[in-house]
PDB file of C-alpha atoms and ligand atoms in Angstrom:
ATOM      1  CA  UNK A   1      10.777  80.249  -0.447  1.00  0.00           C
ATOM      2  CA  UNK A   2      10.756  77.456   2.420  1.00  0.00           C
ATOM      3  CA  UNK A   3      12.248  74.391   2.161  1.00  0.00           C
ATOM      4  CA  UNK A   4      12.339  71.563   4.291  1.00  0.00           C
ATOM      5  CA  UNK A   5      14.866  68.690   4.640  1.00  0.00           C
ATOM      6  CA  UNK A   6      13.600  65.438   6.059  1.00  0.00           C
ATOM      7  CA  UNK A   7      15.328  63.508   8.169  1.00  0.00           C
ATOM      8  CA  UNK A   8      14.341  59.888   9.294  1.00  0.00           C
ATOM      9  CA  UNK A   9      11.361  58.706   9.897  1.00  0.00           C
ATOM     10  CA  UNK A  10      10.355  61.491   7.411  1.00  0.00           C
ATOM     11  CA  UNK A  11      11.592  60.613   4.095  1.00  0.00           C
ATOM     12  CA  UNK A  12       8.846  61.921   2.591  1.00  0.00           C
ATOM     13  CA  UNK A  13       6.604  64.649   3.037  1.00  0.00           C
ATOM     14  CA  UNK A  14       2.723  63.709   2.877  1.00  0.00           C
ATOM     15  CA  UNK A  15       0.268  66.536   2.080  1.00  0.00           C
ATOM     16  CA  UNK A  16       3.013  67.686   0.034  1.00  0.00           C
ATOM     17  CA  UNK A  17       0.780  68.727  -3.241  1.00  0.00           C
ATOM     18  CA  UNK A  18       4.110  67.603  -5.831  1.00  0.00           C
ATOM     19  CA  UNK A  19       3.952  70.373  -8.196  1.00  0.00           C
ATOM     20  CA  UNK A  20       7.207  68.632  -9.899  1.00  0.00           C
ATOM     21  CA  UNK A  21      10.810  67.343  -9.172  1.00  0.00           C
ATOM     22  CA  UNK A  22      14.011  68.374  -9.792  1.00  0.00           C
ATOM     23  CA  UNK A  23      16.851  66.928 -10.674  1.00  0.00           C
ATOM     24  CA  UNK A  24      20.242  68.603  -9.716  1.00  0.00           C
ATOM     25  CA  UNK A  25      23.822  68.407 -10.149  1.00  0.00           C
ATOM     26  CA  UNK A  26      25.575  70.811  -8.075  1.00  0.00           C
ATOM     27  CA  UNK A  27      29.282  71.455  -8.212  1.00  0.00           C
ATOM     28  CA  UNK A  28      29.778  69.125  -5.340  1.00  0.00           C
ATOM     29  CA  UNK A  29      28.050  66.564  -6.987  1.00  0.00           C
ATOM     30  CA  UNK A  30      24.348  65.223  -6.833  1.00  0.00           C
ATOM     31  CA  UNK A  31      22.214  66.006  -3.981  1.00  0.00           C
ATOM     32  CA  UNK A  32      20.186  62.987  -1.466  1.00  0.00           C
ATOM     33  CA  UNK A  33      17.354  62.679  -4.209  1.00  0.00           C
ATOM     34  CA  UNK A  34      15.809  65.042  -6.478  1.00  0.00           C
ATOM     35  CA  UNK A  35      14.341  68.111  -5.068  1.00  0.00           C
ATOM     36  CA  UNK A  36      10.328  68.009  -4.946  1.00  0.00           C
ATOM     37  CA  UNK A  37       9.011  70.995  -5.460  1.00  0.00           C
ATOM     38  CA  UNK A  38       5.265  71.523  -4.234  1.00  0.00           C
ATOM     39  CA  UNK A  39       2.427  72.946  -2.003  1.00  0.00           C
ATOM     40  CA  UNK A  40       1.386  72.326   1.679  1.00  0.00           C
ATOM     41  CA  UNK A  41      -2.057  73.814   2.890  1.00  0.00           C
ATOM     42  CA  UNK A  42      -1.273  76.253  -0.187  1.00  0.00           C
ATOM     43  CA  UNK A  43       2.115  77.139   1.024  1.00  0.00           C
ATOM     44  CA  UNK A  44       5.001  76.232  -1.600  1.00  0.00           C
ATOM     45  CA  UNK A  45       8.019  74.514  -0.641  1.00  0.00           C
ATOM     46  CA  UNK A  46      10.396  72.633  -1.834  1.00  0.00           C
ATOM     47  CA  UNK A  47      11.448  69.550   0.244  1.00  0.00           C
ATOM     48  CA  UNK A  48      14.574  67.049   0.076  1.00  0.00           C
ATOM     49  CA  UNK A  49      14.921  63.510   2.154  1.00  0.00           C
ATOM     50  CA  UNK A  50      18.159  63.715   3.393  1.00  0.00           C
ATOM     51  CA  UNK A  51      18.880  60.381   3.774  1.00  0.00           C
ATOM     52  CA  UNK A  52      17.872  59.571   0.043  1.00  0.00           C
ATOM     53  CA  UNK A  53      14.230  58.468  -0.638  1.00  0.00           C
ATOM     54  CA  UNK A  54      14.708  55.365  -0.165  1.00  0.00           C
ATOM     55  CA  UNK A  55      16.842  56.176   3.330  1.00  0.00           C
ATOM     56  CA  UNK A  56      20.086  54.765   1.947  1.00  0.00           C
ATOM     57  CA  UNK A  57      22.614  57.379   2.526  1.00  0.00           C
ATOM     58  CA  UNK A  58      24.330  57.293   5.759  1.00  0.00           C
ATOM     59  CA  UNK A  59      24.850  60.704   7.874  1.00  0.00           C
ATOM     60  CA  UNK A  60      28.344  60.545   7.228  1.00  0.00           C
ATOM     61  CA  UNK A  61      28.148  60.133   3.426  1.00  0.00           C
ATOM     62  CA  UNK A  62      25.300  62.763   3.119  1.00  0.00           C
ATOM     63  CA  UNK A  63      26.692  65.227   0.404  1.00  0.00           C
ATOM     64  CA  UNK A  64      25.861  68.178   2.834  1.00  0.00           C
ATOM     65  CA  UNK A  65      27.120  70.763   0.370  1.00  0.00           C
ATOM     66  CA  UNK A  66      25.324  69.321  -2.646  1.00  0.00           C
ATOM     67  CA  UNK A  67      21.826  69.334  -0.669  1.00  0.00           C
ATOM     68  CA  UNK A  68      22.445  72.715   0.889  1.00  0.00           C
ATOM     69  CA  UNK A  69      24.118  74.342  -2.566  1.00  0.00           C
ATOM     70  CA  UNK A  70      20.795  72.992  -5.016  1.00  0.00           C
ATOM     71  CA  UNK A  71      18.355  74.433  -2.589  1.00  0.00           C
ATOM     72  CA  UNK A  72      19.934  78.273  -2.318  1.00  0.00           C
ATOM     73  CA  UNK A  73      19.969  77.808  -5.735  1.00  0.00           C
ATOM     74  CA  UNK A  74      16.275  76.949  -5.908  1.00  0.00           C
ATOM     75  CA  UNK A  75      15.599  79.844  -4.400  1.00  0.00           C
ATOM     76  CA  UNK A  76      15.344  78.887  -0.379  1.00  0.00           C
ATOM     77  CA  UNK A  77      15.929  81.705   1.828  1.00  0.00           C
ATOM     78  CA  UNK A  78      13.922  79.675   4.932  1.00  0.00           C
ATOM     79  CA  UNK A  79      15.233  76.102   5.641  1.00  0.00           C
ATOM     80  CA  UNK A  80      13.599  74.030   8.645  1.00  0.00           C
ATOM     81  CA  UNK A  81      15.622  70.620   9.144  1.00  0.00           C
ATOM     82  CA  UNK A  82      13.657  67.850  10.766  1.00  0.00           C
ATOM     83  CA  UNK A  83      16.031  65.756  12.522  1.00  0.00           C
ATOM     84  CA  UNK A  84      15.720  62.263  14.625  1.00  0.00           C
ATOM     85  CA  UNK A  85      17.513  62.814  18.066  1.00  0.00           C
ATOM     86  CA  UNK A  86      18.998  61.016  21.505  1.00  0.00           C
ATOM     87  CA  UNK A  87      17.345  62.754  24.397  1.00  0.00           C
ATOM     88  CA  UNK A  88      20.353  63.378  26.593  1.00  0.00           C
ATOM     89  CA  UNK A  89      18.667  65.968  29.614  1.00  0.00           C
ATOM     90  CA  UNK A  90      15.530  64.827  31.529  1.00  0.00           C
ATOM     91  CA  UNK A  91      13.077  66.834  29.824  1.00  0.00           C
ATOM     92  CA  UNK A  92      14.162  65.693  26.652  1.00  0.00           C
ATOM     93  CA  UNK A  93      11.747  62.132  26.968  1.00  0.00           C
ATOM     94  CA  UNK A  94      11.091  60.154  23.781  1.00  0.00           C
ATOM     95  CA  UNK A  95       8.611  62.158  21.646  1.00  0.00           C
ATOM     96  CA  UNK A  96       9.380  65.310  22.934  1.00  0.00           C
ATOM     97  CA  UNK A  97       9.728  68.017  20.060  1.00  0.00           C
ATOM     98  CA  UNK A  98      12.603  70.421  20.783  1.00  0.00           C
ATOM     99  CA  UNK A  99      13.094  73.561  18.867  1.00  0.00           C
ATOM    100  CA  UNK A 100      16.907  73.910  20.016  1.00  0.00           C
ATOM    101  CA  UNK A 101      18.875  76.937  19.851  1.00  0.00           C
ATOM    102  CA  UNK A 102      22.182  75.930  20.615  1.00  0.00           C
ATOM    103  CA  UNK A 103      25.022  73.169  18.796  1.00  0.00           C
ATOM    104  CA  UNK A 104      28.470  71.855  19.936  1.00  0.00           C
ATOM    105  CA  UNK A 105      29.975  69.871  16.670  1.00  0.00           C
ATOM    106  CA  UNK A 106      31.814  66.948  17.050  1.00  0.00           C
ATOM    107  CA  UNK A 107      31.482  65.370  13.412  1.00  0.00           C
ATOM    108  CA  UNK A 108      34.992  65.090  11.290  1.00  0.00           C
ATOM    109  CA  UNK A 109      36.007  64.428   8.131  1.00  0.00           C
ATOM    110  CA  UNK A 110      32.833  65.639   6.324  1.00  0.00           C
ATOM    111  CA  UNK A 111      33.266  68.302   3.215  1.00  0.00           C
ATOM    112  CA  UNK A 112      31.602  71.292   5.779  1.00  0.00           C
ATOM    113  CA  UNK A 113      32.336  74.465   4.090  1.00  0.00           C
ATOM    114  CA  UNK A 114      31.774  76.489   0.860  1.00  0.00           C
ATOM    115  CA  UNK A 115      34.717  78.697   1.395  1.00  0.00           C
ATOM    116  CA  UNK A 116      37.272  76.000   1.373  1.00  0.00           C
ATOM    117  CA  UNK A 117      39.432  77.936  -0.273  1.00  0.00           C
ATOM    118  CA  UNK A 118      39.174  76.578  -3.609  1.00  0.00           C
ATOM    119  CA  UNK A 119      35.296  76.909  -4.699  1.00  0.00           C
ATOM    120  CA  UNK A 120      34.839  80.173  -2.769  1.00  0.00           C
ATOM    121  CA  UNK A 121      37.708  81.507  -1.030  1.00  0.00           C
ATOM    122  CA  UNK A 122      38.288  81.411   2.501  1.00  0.00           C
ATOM    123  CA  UNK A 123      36.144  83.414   4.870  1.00  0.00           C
ATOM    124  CA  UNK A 124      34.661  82.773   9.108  1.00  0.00           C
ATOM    125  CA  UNK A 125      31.308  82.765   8.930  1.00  0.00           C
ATOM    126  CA  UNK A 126      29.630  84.406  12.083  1.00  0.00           C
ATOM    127  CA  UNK A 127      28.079  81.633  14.224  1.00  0.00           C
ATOM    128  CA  UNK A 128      27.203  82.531  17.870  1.00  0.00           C
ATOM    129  CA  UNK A 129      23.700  81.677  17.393  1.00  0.00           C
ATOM    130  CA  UNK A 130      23.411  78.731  14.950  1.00  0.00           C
ATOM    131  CA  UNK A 131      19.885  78.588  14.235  1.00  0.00           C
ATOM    132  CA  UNK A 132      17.807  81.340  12.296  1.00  0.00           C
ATOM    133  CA  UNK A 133      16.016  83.320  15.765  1.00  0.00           C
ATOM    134  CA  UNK A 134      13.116  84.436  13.598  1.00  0.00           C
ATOM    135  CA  UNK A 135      12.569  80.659  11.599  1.00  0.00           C
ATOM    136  CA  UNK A 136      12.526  79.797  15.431  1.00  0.00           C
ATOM    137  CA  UNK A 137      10.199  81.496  16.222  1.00  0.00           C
ATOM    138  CA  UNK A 138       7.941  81.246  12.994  1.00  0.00           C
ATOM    139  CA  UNK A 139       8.441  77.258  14.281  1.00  0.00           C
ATOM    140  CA  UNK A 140       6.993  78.192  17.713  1.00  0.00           C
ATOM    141  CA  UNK A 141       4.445  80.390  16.732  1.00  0.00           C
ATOM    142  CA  UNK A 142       3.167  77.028  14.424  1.00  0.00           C
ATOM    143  CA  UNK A 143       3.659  74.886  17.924  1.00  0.00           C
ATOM    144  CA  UNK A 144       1.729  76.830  19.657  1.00  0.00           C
ATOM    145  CA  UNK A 145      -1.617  77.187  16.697  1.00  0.00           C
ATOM    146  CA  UNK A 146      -1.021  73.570  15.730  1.00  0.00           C
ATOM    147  CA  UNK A 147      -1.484  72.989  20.088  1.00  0.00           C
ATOM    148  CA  UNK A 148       1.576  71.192  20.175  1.00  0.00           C
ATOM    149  CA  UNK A 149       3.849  71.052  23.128  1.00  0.00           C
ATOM    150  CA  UNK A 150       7.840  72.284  22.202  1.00  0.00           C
ATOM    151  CA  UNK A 151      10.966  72.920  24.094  1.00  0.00           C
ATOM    152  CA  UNK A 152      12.216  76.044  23.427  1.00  0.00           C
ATOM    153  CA  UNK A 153      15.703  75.868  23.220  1.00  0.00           C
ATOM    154  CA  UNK A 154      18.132  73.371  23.815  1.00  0.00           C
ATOM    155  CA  UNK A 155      21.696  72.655  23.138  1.00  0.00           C
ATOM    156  CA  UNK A 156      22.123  69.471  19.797  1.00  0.00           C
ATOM    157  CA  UNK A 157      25.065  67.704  19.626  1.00  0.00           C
ATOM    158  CA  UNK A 158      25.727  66.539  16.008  1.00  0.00           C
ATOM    159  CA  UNK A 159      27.935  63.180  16.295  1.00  0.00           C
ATOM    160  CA  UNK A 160      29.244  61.259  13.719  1.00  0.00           C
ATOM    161  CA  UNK A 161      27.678  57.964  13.733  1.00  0.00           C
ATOM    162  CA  UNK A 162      26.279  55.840  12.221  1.00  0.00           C
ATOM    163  CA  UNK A 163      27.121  54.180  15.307  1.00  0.00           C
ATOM    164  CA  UNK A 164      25.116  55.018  18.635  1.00  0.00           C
ATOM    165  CA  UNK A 165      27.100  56.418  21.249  1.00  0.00           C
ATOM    166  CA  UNK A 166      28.870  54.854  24.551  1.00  0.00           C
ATOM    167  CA  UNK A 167      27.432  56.002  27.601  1.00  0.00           C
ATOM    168  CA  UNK A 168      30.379  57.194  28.444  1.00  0.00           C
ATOM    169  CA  UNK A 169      30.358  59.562  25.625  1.00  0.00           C
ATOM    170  CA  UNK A 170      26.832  60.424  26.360  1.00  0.00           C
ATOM    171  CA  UNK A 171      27.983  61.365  29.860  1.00  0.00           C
ATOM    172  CA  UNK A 172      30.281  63.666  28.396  1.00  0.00           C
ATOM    173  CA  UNK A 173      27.796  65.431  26.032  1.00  0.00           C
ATOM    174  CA  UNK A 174      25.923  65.943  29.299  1.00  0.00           C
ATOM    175  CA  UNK A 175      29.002  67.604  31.232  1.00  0.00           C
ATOM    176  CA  UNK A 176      29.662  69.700  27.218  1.00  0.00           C
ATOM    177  CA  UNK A 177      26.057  70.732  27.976  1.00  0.00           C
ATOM    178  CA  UNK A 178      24.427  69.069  25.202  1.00  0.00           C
ATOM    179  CA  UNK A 179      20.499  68.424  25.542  1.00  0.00           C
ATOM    180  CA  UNK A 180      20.464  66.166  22.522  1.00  0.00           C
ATOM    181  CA  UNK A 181      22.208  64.171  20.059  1.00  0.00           C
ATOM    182  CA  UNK A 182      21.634  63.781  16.564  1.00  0.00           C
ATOM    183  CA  UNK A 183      23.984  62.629  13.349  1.00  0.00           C
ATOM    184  CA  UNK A 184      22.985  65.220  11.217  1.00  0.00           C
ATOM    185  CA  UNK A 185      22.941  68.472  12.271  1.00  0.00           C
ATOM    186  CA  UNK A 186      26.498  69.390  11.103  1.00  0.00           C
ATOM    187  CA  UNK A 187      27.707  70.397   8.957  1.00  0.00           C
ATOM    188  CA  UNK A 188      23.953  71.441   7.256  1.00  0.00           C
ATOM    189  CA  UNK A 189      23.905  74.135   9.678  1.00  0.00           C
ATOM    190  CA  UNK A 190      26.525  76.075   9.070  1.00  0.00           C
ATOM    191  CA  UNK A 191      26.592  75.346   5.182  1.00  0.00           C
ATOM    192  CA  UNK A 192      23.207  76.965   5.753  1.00  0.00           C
ATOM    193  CA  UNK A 193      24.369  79.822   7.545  1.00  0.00           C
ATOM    194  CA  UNK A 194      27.658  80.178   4.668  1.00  0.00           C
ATOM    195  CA  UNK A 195      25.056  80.531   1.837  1.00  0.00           C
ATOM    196  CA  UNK A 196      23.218  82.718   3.434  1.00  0.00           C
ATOM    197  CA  UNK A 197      19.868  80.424   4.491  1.00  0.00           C
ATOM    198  CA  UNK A 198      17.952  81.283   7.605  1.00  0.00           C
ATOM    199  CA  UNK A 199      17.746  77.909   9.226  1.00  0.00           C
ATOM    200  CA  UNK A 200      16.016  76.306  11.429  1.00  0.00           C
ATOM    201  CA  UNK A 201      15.816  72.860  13.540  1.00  0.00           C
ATOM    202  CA  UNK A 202      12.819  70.686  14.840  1.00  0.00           C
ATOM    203  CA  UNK A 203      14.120  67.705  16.325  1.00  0.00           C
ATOM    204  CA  UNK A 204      11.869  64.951  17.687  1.00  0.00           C
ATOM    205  CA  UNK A 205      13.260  62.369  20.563  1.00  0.00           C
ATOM    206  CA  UNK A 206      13.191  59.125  18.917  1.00  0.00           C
ATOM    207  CA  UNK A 207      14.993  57.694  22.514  1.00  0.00           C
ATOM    208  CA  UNK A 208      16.825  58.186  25.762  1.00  0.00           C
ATOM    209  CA  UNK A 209      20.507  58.343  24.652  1.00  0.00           C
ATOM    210  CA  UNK A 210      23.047  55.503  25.195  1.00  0.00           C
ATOM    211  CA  UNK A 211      23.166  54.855  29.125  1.00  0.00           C
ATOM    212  CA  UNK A 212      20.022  56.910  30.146  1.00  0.00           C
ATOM    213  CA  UNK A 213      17.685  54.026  30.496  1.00  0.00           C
ATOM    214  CA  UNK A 214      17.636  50.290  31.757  1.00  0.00           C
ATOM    215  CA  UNK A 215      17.594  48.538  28.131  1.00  0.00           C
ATOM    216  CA  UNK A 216      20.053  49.058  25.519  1.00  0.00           C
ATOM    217  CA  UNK A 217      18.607  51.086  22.587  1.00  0.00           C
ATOM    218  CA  UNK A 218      16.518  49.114  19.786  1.00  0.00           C
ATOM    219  CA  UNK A 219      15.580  50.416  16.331  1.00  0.00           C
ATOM    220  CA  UNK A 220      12.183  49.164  16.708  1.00  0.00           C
ATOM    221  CA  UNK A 221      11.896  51.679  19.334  1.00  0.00           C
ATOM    222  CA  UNK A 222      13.001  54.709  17.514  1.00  0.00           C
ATOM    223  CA  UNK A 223      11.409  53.685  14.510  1.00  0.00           C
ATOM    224  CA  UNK A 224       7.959  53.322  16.775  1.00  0.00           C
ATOM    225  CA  UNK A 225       8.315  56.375  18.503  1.00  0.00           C
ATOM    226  CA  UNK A 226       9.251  58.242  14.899  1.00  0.00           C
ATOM    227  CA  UNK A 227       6.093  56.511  13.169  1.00  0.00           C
ATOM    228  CA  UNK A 228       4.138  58.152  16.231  1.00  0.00           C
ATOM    229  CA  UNK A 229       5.997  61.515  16.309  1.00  0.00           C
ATOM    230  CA  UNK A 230       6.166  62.788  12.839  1.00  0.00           C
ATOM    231  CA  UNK A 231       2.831  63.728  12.419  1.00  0.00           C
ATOM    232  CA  UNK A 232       3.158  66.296  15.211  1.00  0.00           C
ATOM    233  CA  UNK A 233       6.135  67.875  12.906  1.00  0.00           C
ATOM    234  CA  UNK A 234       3.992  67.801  10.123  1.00  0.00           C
ATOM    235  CA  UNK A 235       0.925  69.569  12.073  1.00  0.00           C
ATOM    236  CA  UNK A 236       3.299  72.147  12.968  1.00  0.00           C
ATOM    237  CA  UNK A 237       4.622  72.104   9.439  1.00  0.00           C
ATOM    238  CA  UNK A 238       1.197  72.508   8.458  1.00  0.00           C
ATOM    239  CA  UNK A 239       0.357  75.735  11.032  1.00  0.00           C
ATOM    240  CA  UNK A 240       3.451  77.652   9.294  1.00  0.00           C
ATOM    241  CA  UNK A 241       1.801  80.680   8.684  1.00  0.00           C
ATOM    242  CA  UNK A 242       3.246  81.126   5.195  1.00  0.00           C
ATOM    243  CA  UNK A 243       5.229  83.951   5.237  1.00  0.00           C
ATOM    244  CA  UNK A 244       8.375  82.967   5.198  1.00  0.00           C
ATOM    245  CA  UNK A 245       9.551  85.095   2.629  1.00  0.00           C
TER     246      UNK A 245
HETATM  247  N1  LIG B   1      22.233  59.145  19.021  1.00  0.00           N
HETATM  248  C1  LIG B   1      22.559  59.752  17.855  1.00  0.00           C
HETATM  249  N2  LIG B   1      21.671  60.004  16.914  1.00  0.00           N
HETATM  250  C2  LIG B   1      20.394  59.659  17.132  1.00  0.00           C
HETATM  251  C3  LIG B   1      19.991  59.027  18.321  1.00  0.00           C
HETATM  252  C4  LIG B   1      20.957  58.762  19.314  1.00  0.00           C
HETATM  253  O1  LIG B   1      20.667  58.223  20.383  1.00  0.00           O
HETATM  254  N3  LIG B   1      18.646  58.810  18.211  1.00  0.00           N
HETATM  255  C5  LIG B   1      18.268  59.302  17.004  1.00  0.00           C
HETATM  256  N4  LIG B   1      19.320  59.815  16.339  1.00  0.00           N
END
């Protein structure tokens, strides 16, 4: 089954046909919002908002476990997160889409692991290559049909947030070798990868990172260039080809 988190700008899902929702309480506690379980172009999913539906729940308060726990249990084995980023390299412009293939972490104090020793006990996950290499390319393969332009590749940083960066720390991303920077990609990745969930990013550019350009960064401007950019994600959502298992 695929399932989709939305991240902002993409709280919810249209052409999602909602089949029904459900409601979960996980051993972590309550996921973002209830789980909607549907069809897209005849393909079932389930998707979750990760930021709540009504975009509420800050990146560092998301209940990362809860979200990632209710939707292995649903029955996800393919997991694409859409995720809002900072363009940090050149070719990462505003409203690029980026398919990356690479992470550096540098959220703390978020619950980030199933085998904490005291739900499941303790085990290191394998995690050279964070993101799923065939949901990648099931995500270019639905670039490419739906005609729209993707990086392939690219290295996300997750920060912590919710506050933007220096540009001093964006300088440093650049020299860790970070493409992009986003608030959410950790610890869902490697939650994914613990429960055994092939997963996936498309990020769009909502803006040139702190420092990068002349004016400071607005959130009229990423919301703008997020109300212009999603519907690329969902075309490409919507050129999945389905079998995703
Ligand atoms: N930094 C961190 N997260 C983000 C940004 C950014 O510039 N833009 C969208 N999400």
């Amino acid at each position: 089954m695929l399932g989709i988190i939305g991240g902002s700008g993409l709280d919810q899902l249209p052409g999602l046909e909602l089949q029904d929702e459900i409601h979960c309480d996980t051993p972590f506690g309550p996921t973002s919002a209830p789980i909607q379980r549907g069809q897209c172009k005849g393909q079932p999913l389930l998707f979750l908002p990760r930021h709540g539906v009504d975009h509420r729940i800050p990146p560092h308060k998301i209940n990362y476990r809860a979200n990632i726990w209710a939707l292995q249990q649903q029955g996800v084995s393919q997991l694409i997160a859409i995720a809002a980023v900072g363009g940090i390299s050149r070719a990462m412009a505003p409203g690029t889409l980026v398919i990356p293939d690479q992470l550096i972490d540098y959220t703390h104090g978020r619950e980030h692991s199933f085998h904490d020793g005291d739900f499941l006990p303790l085990a290191h996950i394998e995690f050279a290559q964070p993101y799923c290499s065939e949901l990648r390319q099931h995500l270019l393969q639905a670039a490419a049909v739906s005609n729209q332009p993707v990086i392939d590749g690219g290295c996300y940083a997750a920060v912590q947030g919710p506050r933007l960066e220096t540009a001093a720390e964006i300088a440093r991303l650049a020299r860790d070798g970070a493409d992009l920077v986003g608030m959410t990609g950790m610890p869902e990745a490697s939650l994914a990868r613990e429960a055994g969930i092939c997963y996936a990013c498309c990020a769009l550019v909502a803006n040139w990172a702190a420092g990068l350009s002349e004016h400071p960064i607005s959130m009229a401007e990423i919301e703008a260039e997020l109300a212009s950019g999603m519907h690329r994600v969902l075309q490409l959502i919507a050129a999945l080809d389905g079998g995703q298992g």
